[in-house]
Coordinates of C-alpha atoms in Angstrom, one line a residue:
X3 CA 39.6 -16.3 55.4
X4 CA 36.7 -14.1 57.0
X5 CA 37.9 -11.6 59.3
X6 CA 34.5 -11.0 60.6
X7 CA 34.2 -7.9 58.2
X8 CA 35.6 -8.8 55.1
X9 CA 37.0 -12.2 53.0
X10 CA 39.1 -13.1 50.6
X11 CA 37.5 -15.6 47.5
X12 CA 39.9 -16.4 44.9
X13 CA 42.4 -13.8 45.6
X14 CA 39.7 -10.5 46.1
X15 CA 39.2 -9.1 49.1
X16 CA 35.2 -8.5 49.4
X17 CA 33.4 -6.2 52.3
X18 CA 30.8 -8.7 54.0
X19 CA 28.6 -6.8 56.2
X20 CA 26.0 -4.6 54.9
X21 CA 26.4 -0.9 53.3
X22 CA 24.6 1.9 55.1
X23 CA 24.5 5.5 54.2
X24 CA 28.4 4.5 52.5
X25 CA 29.8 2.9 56.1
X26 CA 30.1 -1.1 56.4
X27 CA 27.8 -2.1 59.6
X28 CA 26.7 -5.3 60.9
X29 CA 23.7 -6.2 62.0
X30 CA 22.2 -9.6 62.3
X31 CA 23.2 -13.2 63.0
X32 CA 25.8 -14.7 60.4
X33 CA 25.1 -17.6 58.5
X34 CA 28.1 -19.4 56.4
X35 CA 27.8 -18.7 52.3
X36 CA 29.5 -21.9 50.8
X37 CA 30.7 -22.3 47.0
X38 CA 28.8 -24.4 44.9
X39 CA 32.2 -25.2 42.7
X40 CA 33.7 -26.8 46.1
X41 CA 31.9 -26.7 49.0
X42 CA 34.5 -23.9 50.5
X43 CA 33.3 -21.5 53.1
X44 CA 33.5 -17.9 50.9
X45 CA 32.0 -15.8 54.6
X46 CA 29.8 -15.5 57.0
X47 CA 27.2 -13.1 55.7
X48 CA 25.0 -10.7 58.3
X49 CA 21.4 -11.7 57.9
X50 CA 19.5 -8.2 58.1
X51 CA 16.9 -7.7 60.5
X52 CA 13.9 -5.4 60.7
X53 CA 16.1 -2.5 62.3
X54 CA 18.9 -2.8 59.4
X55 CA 16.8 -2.1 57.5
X56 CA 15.1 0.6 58.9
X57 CA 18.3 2.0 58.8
X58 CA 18.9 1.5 55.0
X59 CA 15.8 3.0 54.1
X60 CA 16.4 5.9 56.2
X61 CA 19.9 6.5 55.2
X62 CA 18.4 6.5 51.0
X63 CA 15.5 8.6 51.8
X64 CA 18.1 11.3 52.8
X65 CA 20.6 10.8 50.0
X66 CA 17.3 11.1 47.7
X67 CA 16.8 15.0 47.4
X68 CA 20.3 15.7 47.0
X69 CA 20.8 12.7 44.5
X70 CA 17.2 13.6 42.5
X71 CA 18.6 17.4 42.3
X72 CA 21.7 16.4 40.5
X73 CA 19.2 16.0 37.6
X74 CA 20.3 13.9 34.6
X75 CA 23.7 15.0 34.0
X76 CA 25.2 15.4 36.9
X77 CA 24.3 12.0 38.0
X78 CA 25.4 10.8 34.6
X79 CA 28.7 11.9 35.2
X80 CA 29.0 10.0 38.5
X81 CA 27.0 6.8 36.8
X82 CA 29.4 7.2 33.8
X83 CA 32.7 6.6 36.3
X84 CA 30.7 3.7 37.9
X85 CA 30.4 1.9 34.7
X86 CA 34.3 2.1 34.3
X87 CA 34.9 0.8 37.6
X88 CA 33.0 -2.0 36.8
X89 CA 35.2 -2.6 33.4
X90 CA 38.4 -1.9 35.6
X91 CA 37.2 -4.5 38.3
X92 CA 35.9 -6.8 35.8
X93 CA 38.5 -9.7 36.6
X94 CA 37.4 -9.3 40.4
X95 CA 33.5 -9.5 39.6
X96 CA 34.3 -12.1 37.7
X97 CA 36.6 -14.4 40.2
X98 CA 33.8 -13.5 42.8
X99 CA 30.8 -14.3 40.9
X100 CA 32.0 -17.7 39.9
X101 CA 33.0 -18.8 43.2
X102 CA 29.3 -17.1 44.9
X103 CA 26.9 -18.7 41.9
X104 CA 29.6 -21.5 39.9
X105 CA 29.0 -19.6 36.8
X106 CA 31.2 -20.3 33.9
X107 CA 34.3 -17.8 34.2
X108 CA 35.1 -17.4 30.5
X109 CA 31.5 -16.6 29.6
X110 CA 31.2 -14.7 32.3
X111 CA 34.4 -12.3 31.3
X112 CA 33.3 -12.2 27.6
X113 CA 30.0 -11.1 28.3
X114 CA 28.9 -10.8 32.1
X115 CA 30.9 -7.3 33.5
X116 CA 30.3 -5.5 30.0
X117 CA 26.8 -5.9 30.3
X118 CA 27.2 -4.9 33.6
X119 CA 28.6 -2.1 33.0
X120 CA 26.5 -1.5 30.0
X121 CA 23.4 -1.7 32.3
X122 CA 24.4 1.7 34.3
X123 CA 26.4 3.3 31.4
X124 CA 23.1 2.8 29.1
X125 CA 20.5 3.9 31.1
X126 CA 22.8 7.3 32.6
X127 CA 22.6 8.4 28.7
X128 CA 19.0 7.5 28.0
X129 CA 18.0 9.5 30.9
X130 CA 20.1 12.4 29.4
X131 CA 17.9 13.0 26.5
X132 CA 14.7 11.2 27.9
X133 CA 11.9 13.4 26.9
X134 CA 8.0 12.7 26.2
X135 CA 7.2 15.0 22.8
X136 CA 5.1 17.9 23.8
X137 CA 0.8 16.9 23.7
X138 CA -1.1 19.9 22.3
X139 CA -4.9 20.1 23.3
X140 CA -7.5 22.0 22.1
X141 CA -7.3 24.5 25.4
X142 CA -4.2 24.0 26.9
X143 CA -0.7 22.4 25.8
X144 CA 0.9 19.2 27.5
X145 CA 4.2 18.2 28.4
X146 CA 5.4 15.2 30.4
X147 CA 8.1 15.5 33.2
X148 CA 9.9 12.1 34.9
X149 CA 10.3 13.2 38.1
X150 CA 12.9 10.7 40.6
X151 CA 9.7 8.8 42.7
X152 CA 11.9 8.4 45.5
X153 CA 13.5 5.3 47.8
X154 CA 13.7 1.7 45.6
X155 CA 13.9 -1.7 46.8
X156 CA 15.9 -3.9 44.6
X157 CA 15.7 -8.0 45.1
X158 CA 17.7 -9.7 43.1
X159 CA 18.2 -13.6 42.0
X160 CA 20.8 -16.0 42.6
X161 CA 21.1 -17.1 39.0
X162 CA 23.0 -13.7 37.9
X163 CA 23.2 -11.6 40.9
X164 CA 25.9 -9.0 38.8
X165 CA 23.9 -9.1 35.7
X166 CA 20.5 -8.5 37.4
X167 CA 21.9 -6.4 40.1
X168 CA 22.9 -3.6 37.7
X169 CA 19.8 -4.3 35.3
X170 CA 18.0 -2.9 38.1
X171 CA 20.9 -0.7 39.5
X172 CA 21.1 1.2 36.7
X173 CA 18.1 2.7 35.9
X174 CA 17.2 3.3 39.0
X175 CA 19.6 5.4 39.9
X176 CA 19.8 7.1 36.6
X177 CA 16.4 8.0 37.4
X178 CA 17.3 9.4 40.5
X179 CA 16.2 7.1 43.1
X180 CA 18.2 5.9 45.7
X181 CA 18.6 2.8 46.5
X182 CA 18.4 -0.4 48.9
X183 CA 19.8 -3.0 47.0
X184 CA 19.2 -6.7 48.5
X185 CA 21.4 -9.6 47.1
X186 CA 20.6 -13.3 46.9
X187 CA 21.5 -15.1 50.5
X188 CA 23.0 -17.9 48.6
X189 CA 25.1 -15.9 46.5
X190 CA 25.7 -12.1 48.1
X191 CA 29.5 -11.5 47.0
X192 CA 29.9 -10.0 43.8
X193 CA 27.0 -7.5 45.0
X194 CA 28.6 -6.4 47.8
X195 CA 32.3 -6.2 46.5
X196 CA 29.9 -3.8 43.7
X197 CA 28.3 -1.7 46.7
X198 CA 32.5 -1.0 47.2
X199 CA 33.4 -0.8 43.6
X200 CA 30.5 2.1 43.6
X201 CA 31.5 4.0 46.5
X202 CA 35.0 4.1 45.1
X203 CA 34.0 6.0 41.6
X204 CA 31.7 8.1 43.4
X205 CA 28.7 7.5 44.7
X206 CA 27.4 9.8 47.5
X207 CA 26.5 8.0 50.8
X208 CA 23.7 6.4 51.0
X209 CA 22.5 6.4 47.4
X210 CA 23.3 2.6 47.0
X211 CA 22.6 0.8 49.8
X212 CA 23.1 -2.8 50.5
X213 CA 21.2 -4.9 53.0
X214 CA 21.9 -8.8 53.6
X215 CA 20.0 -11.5 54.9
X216 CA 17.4 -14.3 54.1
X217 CA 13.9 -12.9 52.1
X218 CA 11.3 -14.0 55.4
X219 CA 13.3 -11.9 57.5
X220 CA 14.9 -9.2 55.8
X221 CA 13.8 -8.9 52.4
X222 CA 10.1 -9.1 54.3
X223 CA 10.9 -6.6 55.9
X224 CA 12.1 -4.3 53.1
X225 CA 9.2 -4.8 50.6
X226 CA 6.7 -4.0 53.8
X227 CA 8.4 -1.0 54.8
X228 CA 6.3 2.1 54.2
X229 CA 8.9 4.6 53.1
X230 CA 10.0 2.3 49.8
X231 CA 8.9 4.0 47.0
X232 CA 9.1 1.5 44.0
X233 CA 9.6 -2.3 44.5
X234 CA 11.4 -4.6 41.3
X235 CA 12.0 -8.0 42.5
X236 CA 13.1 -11.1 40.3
X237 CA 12.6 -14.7 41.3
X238 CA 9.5 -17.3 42.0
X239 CA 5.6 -16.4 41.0
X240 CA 4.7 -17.8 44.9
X241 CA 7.5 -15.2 46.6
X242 CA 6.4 -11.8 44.4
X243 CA 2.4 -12.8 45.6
X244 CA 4.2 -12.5 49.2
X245 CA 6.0 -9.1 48.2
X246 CA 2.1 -8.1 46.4
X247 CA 0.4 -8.8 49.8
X248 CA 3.5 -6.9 52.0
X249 CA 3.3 -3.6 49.1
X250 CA -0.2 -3.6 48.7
X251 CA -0.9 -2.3 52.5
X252 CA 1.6 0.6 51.3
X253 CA 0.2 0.5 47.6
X254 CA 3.7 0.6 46.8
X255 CA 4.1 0.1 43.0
X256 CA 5.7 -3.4 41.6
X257 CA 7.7 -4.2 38.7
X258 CA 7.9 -8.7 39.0
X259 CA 10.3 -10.5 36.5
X260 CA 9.2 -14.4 37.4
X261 CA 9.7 -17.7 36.1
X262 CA 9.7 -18.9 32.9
X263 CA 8.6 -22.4 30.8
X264 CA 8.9 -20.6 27.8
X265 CA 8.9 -22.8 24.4
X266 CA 11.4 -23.5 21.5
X267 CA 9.9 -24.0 18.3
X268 CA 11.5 -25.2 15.2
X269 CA 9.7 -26.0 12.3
X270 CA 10.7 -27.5 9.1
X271 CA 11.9 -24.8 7.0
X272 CA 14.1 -23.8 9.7
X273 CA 18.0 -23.5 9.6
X274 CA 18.7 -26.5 11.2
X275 CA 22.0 -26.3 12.2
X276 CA 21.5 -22.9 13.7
X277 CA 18.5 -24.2 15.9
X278 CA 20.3 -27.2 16.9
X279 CA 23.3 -25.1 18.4
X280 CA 21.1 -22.4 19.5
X281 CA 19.3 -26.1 21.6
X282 CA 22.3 -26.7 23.3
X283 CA 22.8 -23.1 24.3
X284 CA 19.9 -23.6 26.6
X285 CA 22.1 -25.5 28.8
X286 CA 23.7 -22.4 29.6
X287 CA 24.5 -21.6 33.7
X288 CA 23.6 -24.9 34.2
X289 CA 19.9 -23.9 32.9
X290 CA 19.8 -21.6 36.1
X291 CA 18.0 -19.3 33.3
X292 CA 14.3 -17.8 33.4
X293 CA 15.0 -16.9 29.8
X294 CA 15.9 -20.7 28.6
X295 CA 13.2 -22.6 26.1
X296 CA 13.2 -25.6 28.1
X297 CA 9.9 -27.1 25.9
X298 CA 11.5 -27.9 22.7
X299 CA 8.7 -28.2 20.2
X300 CA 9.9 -30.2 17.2
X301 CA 7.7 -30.0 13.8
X302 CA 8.1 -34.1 13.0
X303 CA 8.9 -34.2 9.6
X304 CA 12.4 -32.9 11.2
X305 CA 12.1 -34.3 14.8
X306 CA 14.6 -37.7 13.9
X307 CA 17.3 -35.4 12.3
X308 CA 17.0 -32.6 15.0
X309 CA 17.0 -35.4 17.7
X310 CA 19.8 -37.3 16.7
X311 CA 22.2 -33.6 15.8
X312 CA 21.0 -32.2 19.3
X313 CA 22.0 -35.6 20.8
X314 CA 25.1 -34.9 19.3
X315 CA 25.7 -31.7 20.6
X316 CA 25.0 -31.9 24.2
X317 CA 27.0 -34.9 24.1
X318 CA 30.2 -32.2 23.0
X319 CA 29.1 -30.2 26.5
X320 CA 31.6 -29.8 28.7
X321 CA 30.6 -30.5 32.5
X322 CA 33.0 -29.3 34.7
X323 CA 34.7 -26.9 37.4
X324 CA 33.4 -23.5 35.9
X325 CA 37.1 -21.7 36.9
X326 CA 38.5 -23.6 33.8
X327 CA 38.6 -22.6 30.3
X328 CA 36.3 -25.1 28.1
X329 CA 33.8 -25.8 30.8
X330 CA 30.2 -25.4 29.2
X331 CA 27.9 -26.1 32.8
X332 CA 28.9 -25.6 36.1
X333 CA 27.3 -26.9 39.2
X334 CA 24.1 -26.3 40.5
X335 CA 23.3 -23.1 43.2
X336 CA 23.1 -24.6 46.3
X337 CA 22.5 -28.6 47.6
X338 CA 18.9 -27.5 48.2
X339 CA 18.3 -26.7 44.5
X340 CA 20.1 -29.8 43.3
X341 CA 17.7 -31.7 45.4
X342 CA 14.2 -30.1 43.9
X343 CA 16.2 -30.2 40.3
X344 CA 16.8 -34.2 40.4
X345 CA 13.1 -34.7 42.0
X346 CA 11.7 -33.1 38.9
X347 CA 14.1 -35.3 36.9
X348 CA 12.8 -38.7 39.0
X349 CA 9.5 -38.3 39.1
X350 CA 9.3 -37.3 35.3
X351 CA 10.9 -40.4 34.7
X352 CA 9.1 -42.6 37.2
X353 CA 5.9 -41.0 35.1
X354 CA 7.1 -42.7 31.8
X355 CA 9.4 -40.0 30.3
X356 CA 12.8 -41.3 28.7
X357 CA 16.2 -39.5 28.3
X358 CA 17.2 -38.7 24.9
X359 CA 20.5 -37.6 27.0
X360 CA 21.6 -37.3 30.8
X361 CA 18.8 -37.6 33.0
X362 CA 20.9 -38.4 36.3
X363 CA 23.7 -36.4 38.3
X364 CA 26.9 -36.1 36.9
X365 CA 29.7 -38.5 38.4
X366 CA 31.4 -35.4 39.2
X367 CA 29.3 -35.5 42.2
X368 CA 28.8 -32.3 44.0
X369 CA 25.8 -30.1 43.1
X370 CA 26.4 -30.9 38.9
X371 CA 23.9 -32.6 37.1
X372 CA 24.2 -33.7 33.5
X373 CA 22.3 -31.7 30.4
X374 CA 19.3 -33.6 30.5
X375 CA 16.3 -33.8 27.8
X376 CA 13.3 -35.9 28.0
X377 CA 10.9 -37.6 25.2
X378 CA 8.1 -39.3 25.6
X379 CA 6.4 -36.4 28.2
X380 CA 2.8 -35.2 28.4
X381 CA 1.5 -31.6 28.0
X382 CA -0.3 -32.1 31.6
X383 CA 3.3 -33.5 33.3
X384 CA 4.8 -31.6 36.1
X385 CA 7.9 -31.8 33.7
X386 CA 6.2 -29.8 31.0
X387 CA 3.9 -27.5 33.8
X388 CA 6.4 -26.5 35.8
X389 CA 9.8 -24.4 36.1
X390 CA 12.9 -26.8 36.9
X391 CA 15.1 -24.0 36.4
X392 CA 18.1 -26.7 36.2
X393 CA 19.4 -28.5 32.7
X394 CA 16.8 -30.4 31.4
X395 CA 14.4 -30.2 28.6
X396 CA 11.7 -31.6 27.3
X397 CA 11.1 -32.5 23.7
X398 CA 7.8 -32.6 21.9
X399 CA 6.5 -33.2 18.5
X400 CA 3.7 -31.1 16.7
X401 CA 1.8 -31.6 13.1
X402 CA 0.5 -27.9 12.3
X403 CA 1.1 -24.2 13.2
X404 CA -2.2 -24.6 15.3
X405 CA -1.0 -27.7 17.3
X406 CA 2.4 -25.8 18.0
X407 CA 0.8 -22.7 19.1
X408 CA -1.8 -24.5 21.2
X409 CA 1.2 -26.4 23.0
X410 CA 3.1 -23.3 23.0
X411 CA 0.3 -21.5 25.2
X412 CA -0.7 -24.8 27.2
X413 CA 1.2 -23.7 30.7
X414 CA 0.9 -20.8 33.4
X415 CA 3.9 -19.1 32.0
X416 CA 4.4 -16.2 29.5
X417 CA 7.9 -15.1 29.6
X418 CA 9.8 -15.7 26.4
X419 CA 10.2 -18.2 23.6
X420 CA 12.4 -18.9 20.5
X421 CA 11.1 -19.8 17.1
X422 CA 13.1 -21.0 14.3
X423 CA 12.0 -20.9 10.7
X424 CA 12.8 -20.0 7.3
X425 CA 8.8 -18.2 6.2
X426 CA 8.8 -14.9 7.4
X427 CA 5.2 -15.0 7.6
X428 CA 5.0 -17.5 9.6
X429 CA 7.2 -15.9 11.9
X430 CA 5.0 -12.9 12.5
X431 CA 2.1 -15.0 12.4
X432 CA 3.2 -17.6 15.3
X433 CA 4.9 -14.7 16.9
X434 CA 1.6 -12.4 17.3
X435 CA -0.2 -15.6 19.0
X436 CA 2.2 -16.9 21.2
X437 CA 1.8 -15.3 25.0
X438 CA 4.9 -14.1 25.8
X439 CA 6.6 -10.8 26.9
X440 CA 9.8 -11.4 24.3
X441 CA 9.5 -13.8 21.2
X442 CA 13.3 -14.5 20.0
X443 CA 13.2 -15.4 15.8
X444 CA 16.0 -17.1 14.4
X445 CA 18.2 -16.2 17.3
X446 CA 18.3 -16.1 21.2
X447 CA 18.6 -14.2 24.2
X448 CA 19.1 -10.9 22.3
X449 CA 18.7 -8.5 25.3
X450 CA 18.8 -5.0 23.8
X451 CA 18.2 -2.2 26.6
X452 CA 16.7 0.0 25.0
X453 CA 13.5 -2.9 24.2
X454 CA 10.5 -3.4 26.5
X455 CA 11.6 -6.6 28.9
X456 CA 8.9 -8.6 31.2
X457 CA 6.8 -11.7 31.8
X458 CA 2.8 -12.1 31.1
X459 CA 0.8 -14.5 32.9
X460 CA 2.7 -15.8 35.7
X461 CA 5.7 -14.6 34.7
X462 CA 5.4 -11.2 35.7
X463 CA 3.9 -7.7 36.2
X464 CA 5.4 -4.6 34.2
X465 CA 8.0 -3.7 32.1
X466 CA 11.3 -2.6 32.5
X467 CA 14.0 -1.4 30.0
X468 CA 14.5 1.4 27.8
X469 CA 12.0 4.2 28.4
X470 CA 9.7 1.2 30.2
X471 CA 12.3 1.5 33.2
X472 CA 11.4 5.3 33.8
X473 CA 8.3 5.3 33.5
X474 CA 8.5 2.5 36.6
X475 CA 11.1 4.3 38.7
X476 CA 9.8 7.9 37.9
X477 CA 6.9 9.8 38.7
X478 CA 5.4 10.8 35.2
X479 CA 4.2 13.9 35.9
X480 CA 1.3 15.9 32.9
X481 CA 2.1 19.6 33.0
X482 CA -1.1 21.4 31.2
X483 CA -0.6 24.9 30.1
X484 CA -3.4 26.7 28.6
X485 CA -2.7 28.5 26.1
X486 CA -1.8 32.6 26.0
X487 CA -2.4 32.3 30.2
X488 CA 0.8 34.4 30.9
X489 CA 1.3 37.7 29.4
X490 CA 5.0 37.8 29.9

């Protein structure tokens, strides 16, 4: 139970106020955080106001000179012992985060806190031997400095708040900014229990701040507030044009991951039992995924054996409690997103589309709703348009390369897509016209660090990862030095 300043979920005691310059504080009306697995009350959460996070911001921009001075190594060193924490803590994160978002326990402790910890331990090392190689002009001789830009704001999603936390945790700091971190409303835990886990291996005061509340109030606030330095934000296209308008009065720089519609292609030559599994996998957090190909694009010469096999396969998805080994799809974030997820579902079926599989809620009740995939849809429908970030797909047919490429482009999005098939030329071919920041071939959600990672269209402004992430959070800085100008 809550004791006003911390609660206990599943066992872990977790800090519930916000973290300021490396002291707990309130600050803010509470509001209840529920589990989407059960409905339970996890804590009452502070929602942040304006003078929170005036506070937060002040309390990073004087960590930052101290912090930025450290230079690569020495915060290395501290970011190295915050990666272990995260590995030691792992079973914690994990107990938290299912309970906070109902993701799926065993997936995430086989994959979710290595990343994690992968995401602070991998960028602390690139930033160790970042270096731009030296530009020689005809007068004078170039080189290119990353120097720390300062105080960064850090919005992160419900879907993954650990994952996405330290995706932009990570390099951040390892750039030497500090930091005001704020965590999704509906799911804040596994953040803030990190905020403790970080203070623990090390982390001066006030380099890693956390600030909770609700994005009008106090993530407004934040993303307005003329002493942030760098703004990275993941979530909707409609909030990041809010955040846009609020930085643009600063002209504080952006970095936007958004939605996603993002198509999976599979054409005839393909291996067909690997894109049929990889099909299913879209299901995965529920679909709570920008990432996911929800537009399956069939080539149909294959689209009655790929039908019936995927059929088959969803069918062997486990819809459950995500606490228990086996379960494949855990509930739904929040009653509110259940509700937008299921009017997608009815009014794409009131429009003439027809489930292959699911198309209802689950009889588990609750916020589940069964692995869904709809025929029979138009490229114009809402269903295809428009980002249900839930599990359902849609499933259409194409004749030629051009046709799938055509369908492929056909929405506002440009995030990611998957495309299965056996011609390597083809592969580059498709690949090269499709709009997307990340084409997956033969394989999915292969997230390698050290590889550009963003959205084009409406899915996004920037790139972030590997080198991409410091030339966001750093001031890249030309040095010119003509040549024989000192004589010592």
């Amino acid at each position: 139970m809550s004791d006003g300043r911390r609660t206990t979920i599943d066992g872990v005691s977790v800090p519930c106020d916000h973290l300021i310059d490396g002291e707990r504080v309130g600050g803010g009306e509470l509001y209840a955080v529920r589990s989407p697995v059960d409905g339970s009350h996890l804590g009452d959460i502070p929602d942040g106001n304006a003078a929170v996070v005036d506070s937060a911001v002040a309390a990073a921009r004087r960590a930052f000179p101290e912090w930025a001075a450290l230079g690569p190594d020495g915060r290395g060193d501290i970011l190295d012992r915050f990666a272990q924490a995260i590995l030691d803590r792992a079973q914690d994160l994990v107990m938290v985060d299912t309970a906070d978002n109902g993701s799926v326990r065993a997936a995430m402790l086989h994959v979710g806190t290595g990343r994690s910890a992968h995401n602070v331990k991998f960028f602390a090392d690139l930033a160790r031997t970042l270096e731009h190689p030296p530009i020689e002009g005809p007068v004078a001789d170039n080189s290119v400095r990353y120097d720390p830009s300062g105080v960064a704001a850090l919005i992160v999603p419900w879907n993954a708040p650990l994952m996405l936390g330290t995706w932009k945790i990570g390099p951040a700091l390892a750039a030497g900014c500090a930091v005001v971190v704020k965590p999704p409303e509906w799911a804040p835990f596994s953040l803030s229990l990190l905020g403790e886990i970080a203070t623990e291996a090390g982390l001066p005061p006030g380099v890693l701040n956390i600030v909770h509340g609700v994005g009008e109030r106090t993530g407004a606030a934040l993303v307005s507030h003329p002493d942030v330095d760098r703004i990275s934000f993941t979530g909707s296209p409609d909030t990041a044009r809010a955040i846009a308008m609020a930085a643009a009065r600063n002209l504080t720089p952006l970095s936007f991951e958004l939605g996603g519609k993002s198509p999976f292609i599979v054409f005839d030559d393909a291996d067909l039992e690997l894109a049929v599994r990889t099909a299913a996998a879209q299901f995965m957090n529920a679909g709570q995924v920008c990432l996911a190909g929800t537009r399956l694009l069939v080539q149909d010469t294959i689209a009655d054996r790929f039908t019936d096999a995927l059929r088959d396969a969803t069918s062997k998805l486990v819809v459950g409690d995500p606490r228990v080994e086996g379960t494949n799809i855990g509930p739904l974030i929040h009653p509110e997103h259940f509700e937008r997820v299921a009017g997608f579902v009815e009014r794409a079926l009131a429009s003439g589309a027809k489930p292959l599989v699911g198309g209802k809620p689950s009889a588990l009740g609750g916020s589940w709703f069964e692995p869904t995939i709809l025929t029979g849809v138009e490229q114009s429908s809402e269903i295809v348009q428009q980002e249900v970030f839930g599990p359902v797909l849609t499933l259409q047919t194409f004749s030629t390369e051009d046709e799938v490429i055509e369908l492929a482009n056909g929405t506002e999005y440009g995030l990611a897509a998957t495309l299965f098939t056996g011609d390597e030329a083809r592969a580059e071919r498709v690949a090269a016209q499709i709009v997307a920041g990340t084409v997956w071939i033969n394989c999915f959600y292969v997230r390698d660090l050290a590889a550009p990672f963003g959205g084009s269209r409406r899915s996004g402004v920037g790139r972030e990862g590997g080198i991409w992430s410091f030339d966001f959070f750093c001031d890249v800085k030309n040095v010119a030095v003509r040549r024989s100008s000192f004589t010592s």
